[in-house]
């Protein structure tokens, strides 16, 4: 848990224990100093509303996004608690994902560094030896040497393209550039990830409003009015406009590209039977399990594939370099 989340957890705990906001902030500052606590206390003394102070603070953007929504339907401590729970769950899942992907990334990095070593250190020496011994390269060896020279470039191009695509979609989500997002939705892997992202986010907000016994159209309207600072606004705006044009929510979901099929199935079950209010909660839990399964399956095949490629790479180097040299030595 990072420093900001620790502060929010302490703040929530103290508020639940009966301390007022000023006392809670003072104690939190003694527990772990934060630069923005003194600013928050000064703003409170000037009569500023505490919710506005929190929204204007330097707390994590993800927390502020959820707090902006939950503050309208809950007490201050409940809004902090619910927002923090989602942020901590997100952080824990991100750390779990990072730990699972660290090993294959290390293997790929090793492969890249090894290819750099082969291209810039090993091959020049081998070419020099071939020239000094008068060894003529066969077509197969020429092809292999060309592949060795191209491998670092291929790795750089693939890695650079992936990094560019990821950065571009993150910027598009931040700026709510719906044209770019719609283009990404057509890409195989990115499309699935974006659908899961929007479906999970929509389910979290929608589930919160289900407890207020209001109909789906009203929930969509409320979310569209409140969620102006989040990338989910793209989804809500389109649903709201189509509802305003008289289209039924069931018909909208039939071909709605922003949601994945699993979410649509659960949502349609809820619409047909509104008493099943836990449908979206089940979707959220199942989706996290599904993502874990996908990652496990990816690693199941990715790591052996990297090992196999490295082994083939080393064997190819041996065949194309060592064997010709051994033949020359044996002739001598």
GROMACS .gro file of C-alpha atoms in nm:
model
  332
    1UNK     CA    1   0.000   0.000   0.000
    2UNK     CA    2   0.148   0.333  -0.103
    3UNK     CA    3   0.176   0.643   0.114
    4UNK     CA    4  -0.140   0.812  -0.016
    5UNK     CA    5  -0.356   0.505   0.035
    6UNK     CA    6  -0.214   0.461   0.386
    7UNK     CA    7  -0.314   0.820   0.464
    8UNK     CA    8  -0.667   0.764   0.331
    9UNK     CA    9  -0.704   0.442   0.529
   10UNK     CA   10  -0.594   0.618   0.849
   11UNK     CA   11  -0.826   0.910   0.776
   12UNK     CA   12  -1.124   0.682   0.718
   13UNK     CA   13  -1.050   0.480   1.035
   14UNK     CA   14  -1.026   0.794   1.249
   15UNK     CA   15  -1.347   0.940   1.108
   16UNK     CA   16  -1.528   0.614   1.177
   17UNK     CA   17  -1.393   0.622   1.533
   18UNK     CA   18  -1.566   0.954   1.599
   19UNK     CA   19  -1.289   1.209   1.541
   20UNK     CA   20  -1.381   1.521   1.349
   21UNK     CA   21  -1.202   1.602   1.024
   22UNK     CA   22  -0.955   1.849   1.175
   23UNK     CA   23  -0.856   1.606   1.450
   24UNK     CA   24  -0.827   1.318   1.205
   25UNK     CA   25  -0.603   1.518   0.971
   26UNK     CA   26  -0.379   1.629   1.258
   27UNK     CA   27  -0.336   1.270   1.379
   28UNK     CA   28  -0.270   1.151   1.023
   29UNK     CA   29   0.001   1.414   0.988
   30UNK     CA   30   0.169   1.283   1.306
   31UNK     CA   31   0.145   0.924   1.181
   32UNK     CA   32   0.296   0.999   0.841
   33UNK     CA   33   0.367   1.350   0.717
   34UNK     CA   34   0.206   1.462   0.392
   35UNK     CA   35   0.264   1.806   0.243
   36UNK     CA   36  -0.100   1.851   0.148
   37UNK     CA   37  -0.238   1.792   0.501
   38UNK     CA   38  -0.131   2.138   0.622
   39UNK     CA   39  -0.292   2.289   0.311
   40UNK     CA   40  -0.613   2.099   0.380
   41UNK     CA   41  -0.620   2.223   0.741
   42UNK     CA   42  -0.564   2.582   0.627
   43UNK     CA   43  -0.846   2.558   0.373
   44UNK     CA   44  -1.078   2.417   0.640
   45UNK     CA   45  -0.999   2.711   0.869
   46UNK     CA   46  -1.090   2.943   0.582
   47UNK     CA   47  -1.434   2.778   0.561
   48UNK     CA   48  -1.383   2.560   0.256
   49UNK     CA   49  -1.601   2.250   0.221
   50UNK     CA   50  -1.405   1.934   0.304
   51UNK     CA   51  -1.529   1.747  -0.003
   52UNK     CA   52  -1.409   2.030  -0.228
   53UNK     CA   53  -1.077   2.035  -0.044
   54UNK     CA   54  -1.028   1.662  -0.107
   55UNK     CA   55  -1.118   1.694  -0.475
   56UNK     CA   56  -0.867   1.978  -0.516
   57UNK     CA   57  -0.589   1.790  -0.335
   58UNK     CA   58  -0.297   1.598  -0.484
   59UNK     CA   59  -0.442   1.260  -0.394
   60UNK     CA   60  -0.430   0.985  -0.662
   61UNK     CA   61  -0.648   1.064  -0.963
   62UNK     CA   62  -0.816   0.724  -0.954
   63UNK     CA   63  -0.927   0.781  -0.594
   64UNK     CA   64  -1.055   1.131  -0.676
   65UNK     CA   65  -1.253   0.996  -0.971
   66UNK     CA   66  -1.439   0.744  -0.756
   67UNK     CA   67  -1.470   0.983  -0.460
   68UNK     CA   68  -1.635   1.242  -0.688
   69UNK     CA   69  -1.907   0.986  -0.753
   70UNK     CA   70  -1.945   0.822  -0.411
   71UNK     CA   71  -1.960   1.152  -0.219
   72UNK     CA   72  -2.304   1.221  -0.366
   73UNK     CA   73  -2.460   0.903  -0.225
   74UNK     CA   74  -2.270   0.835   0.097
   75UNK     CA   75  -2.133   0.997   0.409
   76UNK     CA   76  -1.781   1.138   0.386
   77UNK     CA   77  -1.619   0.840   0.559
   78UNK     CA   78  -1.818   0.591   0.347
   79UNK     CA   79  -1.724   0.775   0.028
   80UNK     CA   80  -1.356   0.761   0.126
   81UNK     CA   81  -1.385   0.394   0.224
   82UNK     CA   82  -1.560   0.279  -0.094
   83UNK     CA   83  -1.325   0.478  -0.319
   84UNK     CA   84  -1.022   0.350  -0.130
   85UNK     CA   85  -1.139  -0.013  -0.148
   86UNK     CA   86  -1.157   0.006  -0.527
   87UNK     CA   87  -0.818   0.176  -0.551
   88UNK     CA   88  -0.653  -0.081  -0.323
   89UNK     CA   89  -0.810  -0.367  -0.519
   90UNK     CA   90  -0.684  -0.209  -0.839
   91UNK     CA   91  -0.335  -0.161  -0.690
   92UNK     CA   92  -0.320  -0.518  -0.559
   93UNK     CA   93  -0.429  -0.658  -0.894
   94UNK     CA   94  -0.172  -0.441  -1.074
   95UNK     CA   95   0.104  -0.566  -0.844
   96UNK     CA   96  -0.008  -0.925  -0.898
   97UNK     CA   97  -0.003  -0.872  -1.274
   98UNK     CA   98   0.340  -0.709  -1.254
   99UNK     CA   99   0.483  -1.000  -1.054
  100UNK     CA  100   0.347  -1.253  -1.305
  101UNK     CA  101   0.488  -1.069  -1.606
  102UNK     CA  102   0.827  -0.983  -1.455
  103UNK     CA  103   0.990  -1.320  -1.531
  104UNK     CA  104   0.892  -1.339  -1.902
  105UNK     CA  105   0.999  -0.976  -1.945
  106UNK     CA  106   1.339  -1.062  -1.793
  107UNK     CA  107   1.370  -1.351  -2.040
  108UNK     CA  108   1.284  -1.124  -2.332
  109UNK     CA  109   1.535  -0.866  -2.209
  110UNK     CA  110   1.801  -1.137  -2.186
  111UNK     CA  111   1.720  -1.245  -2.543
  112UNK     CA  112   1.754  -0.886  -2.665
  113UNK     CA  113   2.086  -0.830  -2.486
  114UNK     CA  114   2.218  -1.163  -2.613
  115UNK     CA  115   2.123  -1.069  -2.970
  116UNK     CA  116   2.303  -0.736  -2.925
  117UNK     CA  117   2.612  -0.925  -2.807
  118UNK     CA  118   2.595  -1.154  -3.110
  119UNK     CA  119   2.554  -0.868  -3.360
  120UNK     CA  120   2.808  -0.620  -3.224
  121UNK     CA  121   3.072  -0.847  -3.066
  122UNK     CA  122   3.049  -1.206  -3.187
  123UNK     CA  123   2.965  -1.168  -3.558
  124UNK     CA  124   3.243  -0.914  -3.636
  125UNK     CA  125   3.497  -1.150  -3.483
  126UNK     CA  126   3.356  -1.447  -3.672
  127UNK     CA  127   3.356  -1.255  -4.002
  128UNK     CA  128   3.718  -1.165  -3.942
  129UNK     CA  129   3.805  -1.529  -3.874
  130UNK     CA  130   3.617  -1.644  -4.184
  131UNK     CA  131   3.812  -1.390  -4.392
  132UNK     CA  132   4.149  -1.485  -4.243
  133UNK     CA  133   4.088  -1.858  -4.303
  134UNK     CA  134   3.937  -1.799  -4.644
  135UNK     CA  135   3.604  -1.959  -4.550
  136UNK     CA  136   3.334  -1.893  -4.805
  137UNK     CA  137   2.990  -1.851  -4.652
  138UNK     CA  138   2.723  -2.083  -4.778
  139UNK     CA  139   2.375  -1.956  -4.860
  140UNK     CA  140   2.240  -2.101  -4.534
  141UNK     CA  141   2.509  -1.930  -4.324
  142UNK     CA  142   2.448  -1.599  -4.505
  143UNK     CA  143   2.077  -1.624  -4.427
  144UNK     CA  144   2.150  -1.704  -4.062
  145UNK     CA  145   2.393  -1.412  -4.028
  146UNK     CA  146   2.134  -1.181  -4.183
  147UNK     CA  147   1.876  -1.306  -3.934
  148UNK     CA  148   2.117  -1.246  -3.643
  149UNK     CA  149   2.166  -0.888  -3.761
  150UNK     CA  150   1.795  -0.828  -3.802
  151UNK     CA  151   1.682  -0.983  -3.471
  152UNK     CA  152   1.762  -0.678  -3.247
  153UNK     CA  153   1.590  -0.451  -3.499
  154UNK     CA  154   1.283  -0.678  -3.502
  155UNK     CA  155   1.268  -0.682  -3.121
  156UNK     CA  156   1.306  -0.301  -3.106
  157UNK     CA  157   1.036  -0.247  -3.371
  158UNK     CA  158   0.788  -0.481  -3.200
  159UNK     CA  159   0.858  -0.340  -2.852
  160UNK     CA  160   0.850   0.018  -2.978
  161UNK     CA  161   0.521  -0.039  -3.160
  162UNK     CA  162   0.358  -0.193  -2.853
  163UNK     CA  163   0.481   0.089  -2.627
  164UNK     CA  164   0.356   0.348  -2.877
  165UNK     CA  165   0.013   0.184  -2.901
  166UNK     CA  166  -0.021   0.159  -2.522
  167UNK     CA  167   0.084   0.521  -2.463
  168UNK     CA  168  -0.148   0.640  -2.740
  169UNK     CA  169  -0.453   0.463  -2.597
  170UNK     CA  170  -0.375   0.589  -2.245
  171UNK     CA  171  -0.359   0.947  -2.377
  172UNK     CA  172  -0.681   0.889  -2.574
  173UNK     CA  173  -0.859   0.766  -2.260
  174UNK     CA  174  -0.732   1.065  -2.063
  175UNK     CA  175  -0.848   1.312  -2.329
  176UNK     CA  176  -1.165   1.111  -2.406
  177UNK     CA  177  -1.076   1.092  -2.777
  178UNK     CA  178  -1.358   0.864  -2.883
  179UNK     CA  179  -1.242   0.833  -3.248
  180UNK     CA  180  -0.905   0.689  -3.144
  181UNK     CA  181  -1.073   0.463  -2.886
  182UNK     CA  182  -1.317   0.333  -3.147
  183UNK     CA  183  -1.023   0.253  -3.376
  184UNK     CA  184  -0.854   0.058  -3.095
  185UNK     CA  185  -1.176  -0.133  -3.030
  186UNK     CA  186  -1.135  -0.289  -3.374
  187UNK     CA  187  -0.790  -0.427  -3.288
  188UNK     CA  188  -0.798  -0.789  -3.159
  189UNK     CA  189  -0.617  -0.766  -2.824
  190UNK     CA  190  -0.665  -0.396  -2.751
  191UNK     CA  191  -1.036  -0.424  -2.831
  192UNK     CA  192  -1.090  -0.700  -2.575
  193UNK     CA  193  -0.893  -0.508  -2.308
  194UNK     CA  194  -1.089  -0.187  -2.369
  195UNK     CA  195  -1.422  -0.370  -2.355
  196UNK     CA  196  -1.324  -0.528  -2.022
  197UNK     CA  197  -1.207  -0.189  -1.894
  198UNK     CA  198  -1.528  -0.004  -1.980
  199UNK     CA  199  -1.751  -0.295  -1.871
  200UNK     CA  200  -1.586  -0.323  -1.527
  201UNK     CA  201  -1.595   0.051  -1.470
  202UNK     CA  202  -1.958   0.082  -1.576
  203UNK     CA  203  -2.055  -0.217  -1.358
  204UNK     CA  204  -1.891  -0.061  -1.049
  205UNK     CA  205  -2.082   0.266  -1.083
  206UNK     CA  206  -2.409   0.108  -1.190
  207UNK     CA  207  -2.403  -0.142  -0.901
  208UNK     CA  208  -2.375   0.144  -0.651
  209UNK     CA  209  -2.695   0.307  -0.781
  210UNK     CA  210  -2.895  -0.016  -0.790
  211UNK     CA  211  -2.949   0.009  -0.414
  212UNK     CA  212  -3.156   0.325  -0.459
  213UNK     CA  213  -3.446   0.144  -0.629
  214UNK     CA  214  -3.442   0.354  -0.947
  215UNK     CA  215  -3.491   0.240  -1.305
  216UNK     CA  216  -3.214   0.186  -1.558
  217UNK     CA  217  -3.291   0.495  -1.765
  218UNK     CA  218  -3.268   0.717  -1.456
  219UNK     CA  219  -2.939   0.555  -1.354
  220UNK     CA  220  -2.793   0.621  -1.701
  221UNK     CA  221  -2.912   0.983  -1.682
  222UNK     CA  222  -2.760   1.032  -1.337
  223UNK     CA  223  -2.430   0.877  -1.439
  224UNK     CA  224  -2.416   1.082  -1.757
  225UNK     CA  225  -2.466   1.402  -1.556
  226UNK     CA  226  -2.219   1.313  -1.280
  227UNK     CA  227  -1.937   1.136  -1.463
  228UNK     CA  228  -1.807   1.433  -1.659
  229UNK     CA  229  -1.442   1.396  -1.556
  230UNK     CA  230  -1.395   1.029  -1.639
  231UNK     CA  231  -1.328   0.842  -1.962
  232UNK     CA  232  -1.651   0.648  -1.898
  233UNK     CA  233  -1.830   0.963  -2.017
  234UNK     CA  234  -1.776   0.840  -2.376
  235UNK     CA  235  -1.984   0.529  -2.306
  236UNK     CA  236  -2.249   0.705  -2.098
  237UNK     CA  237  -2.296   0.983  -2.353
  238UNK     CA  238  -2.368   0.740  -2.635
  239UNK     CA  239  -2.608   0.529  -2.428
  240UNK     CA  240  -2.787   0.841  -2.301
  241UNK     CA  241  -2.828   0.984  -2.653
  242UNK     CA  242  -2.966   0.660  -2.790
  243UNK     CA  243  -3.207   0.633  -2.497
  244UNK     CA  244  -3.317   0.993  -2.561
  245UNK     CA  245  -3.392   0.899  -2.922
  246UNK     CA  246  -3.635   0.637  -2.796
  247UNK     CA  247  -3.418   0.328  -2.834
  248UNK     CA  248  -3.465   0.059  -2.570
  249UNK     CA  249  -3.169  -0.025  -2.347
  250UNK     CA  250  -3.195  -0.392  -2.448
  251UNK     CA  251  -3.159  -0.296  -2.815
  252UNK     CA  252  -2.863  -0.068  -2.742
  253UNK     CA  253  -2.678  -0.351  -2.573
  254UNK     CA  254  -2.728  -0.587  -2.868
  255UNK     CA  255  -2.455  -0.418  -3.074
  256UNK     CA  256  -2.280  -0.195  -2.821
  257UNK     CA  257  -1.908  -0.213  -2.904
  258UNK     CA  258  -1.782  -0.071  -2.573
  259UNK     CA  259  -1.900  -0.367  -2.359
  260UNK     CA  260  -1.784  -0.726  -2.369
  261UNK     CA  261  -2.026  -1.013  -2.427
  262UNK     CA  262  -2.003  -1.146  -2.070
  263UNK     CA  263  -2.112  -0.812  -1.925
  264UNK     CA  264  -2.396  -0.781  -2.177
  265UNK     CA  265  -2.520  -1.127  -2.078
  266UNK     CA  266  -2.524  -1.041  -1.706
  267UNK     CA  267  -2.679  -0.700  -1.770
  268UNK     CA  268  -2.954  -0.845  -1.987
  269UNK     CA  269  -3.030  -1.100  -1.714
  270UNK     CA  270  -3.064  -0.814  -1.465
  271UNK     CA  271  -3.292  -0.616  -1.698
  272UNK     CA  272  -3.518  -0.919  -1.748
  273UNK     CA  273  -3.523  -0.982  -1.371
  274UNK     CA  274  -3.451  -0.660  -1.173
  275UNK     CA  275  -3.455  -0.851  -0.844
  276UNK     CA  276  -3.116  -1.001  -0.937
  277UNK     CA  277  -2.923  -0.699  -0.813
  278UNK     CA  278  -2.609  -0.903  -0.756
  279UNK     CA  279  -2.572  -0.983  -1.127
  280UNK     CA  280  -2.318  -0.707  -1.185
  281UNK     CA  281  -2.125  -0.801  -0.869
  282UNK     CA  282  -2.101  -1.155  -1.003
  283UNK     CA  283  -1.979  -1.016  -1.334
  284UNK     CA  284  -1.704  -0.814  -1.162
  285UNK     CA  285  -1.580  -1.115  -0.963
  286UNK     CA  286  -1.595  -1.350  -1.262
  287UNK     CA  287  -1.413  -1.101  -1.483
  288UNK     CA  288  -1.118  -1.077  -1.246
  289UNK     CA  289  -1.107  -1.458  -1.236
  290UNK     CA  290  -1.128  -1.466  -1.615
  291UNK     CA  291  -0.839  -1.221  -1.651
  292UNK     CA  292  -0.630  -1.429  -1.409
  293UNK     CA  293  -0.704  -1.738  -1.619
  294UNK     CA  294  -0.606  -1.560  -1.943
  295UNK     CA  295  -0.277  -1.443  -1.794
  296UNK     CA  296  -0.201  -1.791  -1.662
  297UNK     CA  297  -0.272  -1.942  -2.004
  298UNK     CA  298  -0.056  -1.679  -2.175
  299UNK     CA  299   0.238  -1.747  -1.944
  300UNK     CA  300   0.186  -2.121  -1.980
  301UNK     CA  301   0.278  -2.096  -2.348
  302UNK     CA  302   0.487  -1.778  -2.355
  303UNK     CA  303   0.766  -1.886  -2.117
  304UNK     CA  304   0.830  -2.226  -2.287
  305UNK     CA  305   0.818  -2.047  -2.625
  306UNK     CA  306   1.087  -1.800  -2.511
  307UNK     CA  307   1.301  -2.086  -2.378
  308UNK     CA  308   1.258  -2.275  -2.705
  309UNK     CA  309   1.347  -1.968  -2.912
  310UNK     CA  310   1.660  -1.902  -2.705
  311UNK     CA  311   1.764  -2.266  -2.740
  312UNK     CA  312   1.710  -2.260  -3.117
  313UNK     CA  313   1.896  -1.928  -3.133
  314UNK     CA  314   2.199  -2.072  -2.952
  315UNK     CA  315   2.196  -2.392  -3.158
  316UNK     CA  316   2.173  -2.189  -3.479
  317UNK     CA  317   2.476  -1.984  -3.374
  318UNK     CA  318   2.665  -2.306  -3.305
  319UNK     CA  319   2.574  -2.455  -3.643
  320UNK     CA  320   2.650  -2.142  -3.844
  321UNK     CA  321   2.973  -2.042  -3.667
  322UNK     CA  322   3.139  -2.327  -3.482
  323UNK     CA  323   3.090  -2.609  -3.731
  324UNK     CA  324   3.248  -2.424  -4.031
  325UNK     CA  325   3.544  -2.333  -3.810
  326UNK     CA  326   3.578  -2.694  -3.695
  327UNK     CA  327   3.578  -2.811  -4.056
  328UNK     CA  328   3.860  -2.572  -4.141
  329UNK     CA  329   4.062  -2.682  -3.837
  330UNK     CA  330   4.010  -3.047  -3.923
  331UNK     CA  331   4.136  -2.982  -4.281
  332UNK     CA  332   4.449  -2.825  -4.138
   0.00000   0.00000   0.00000
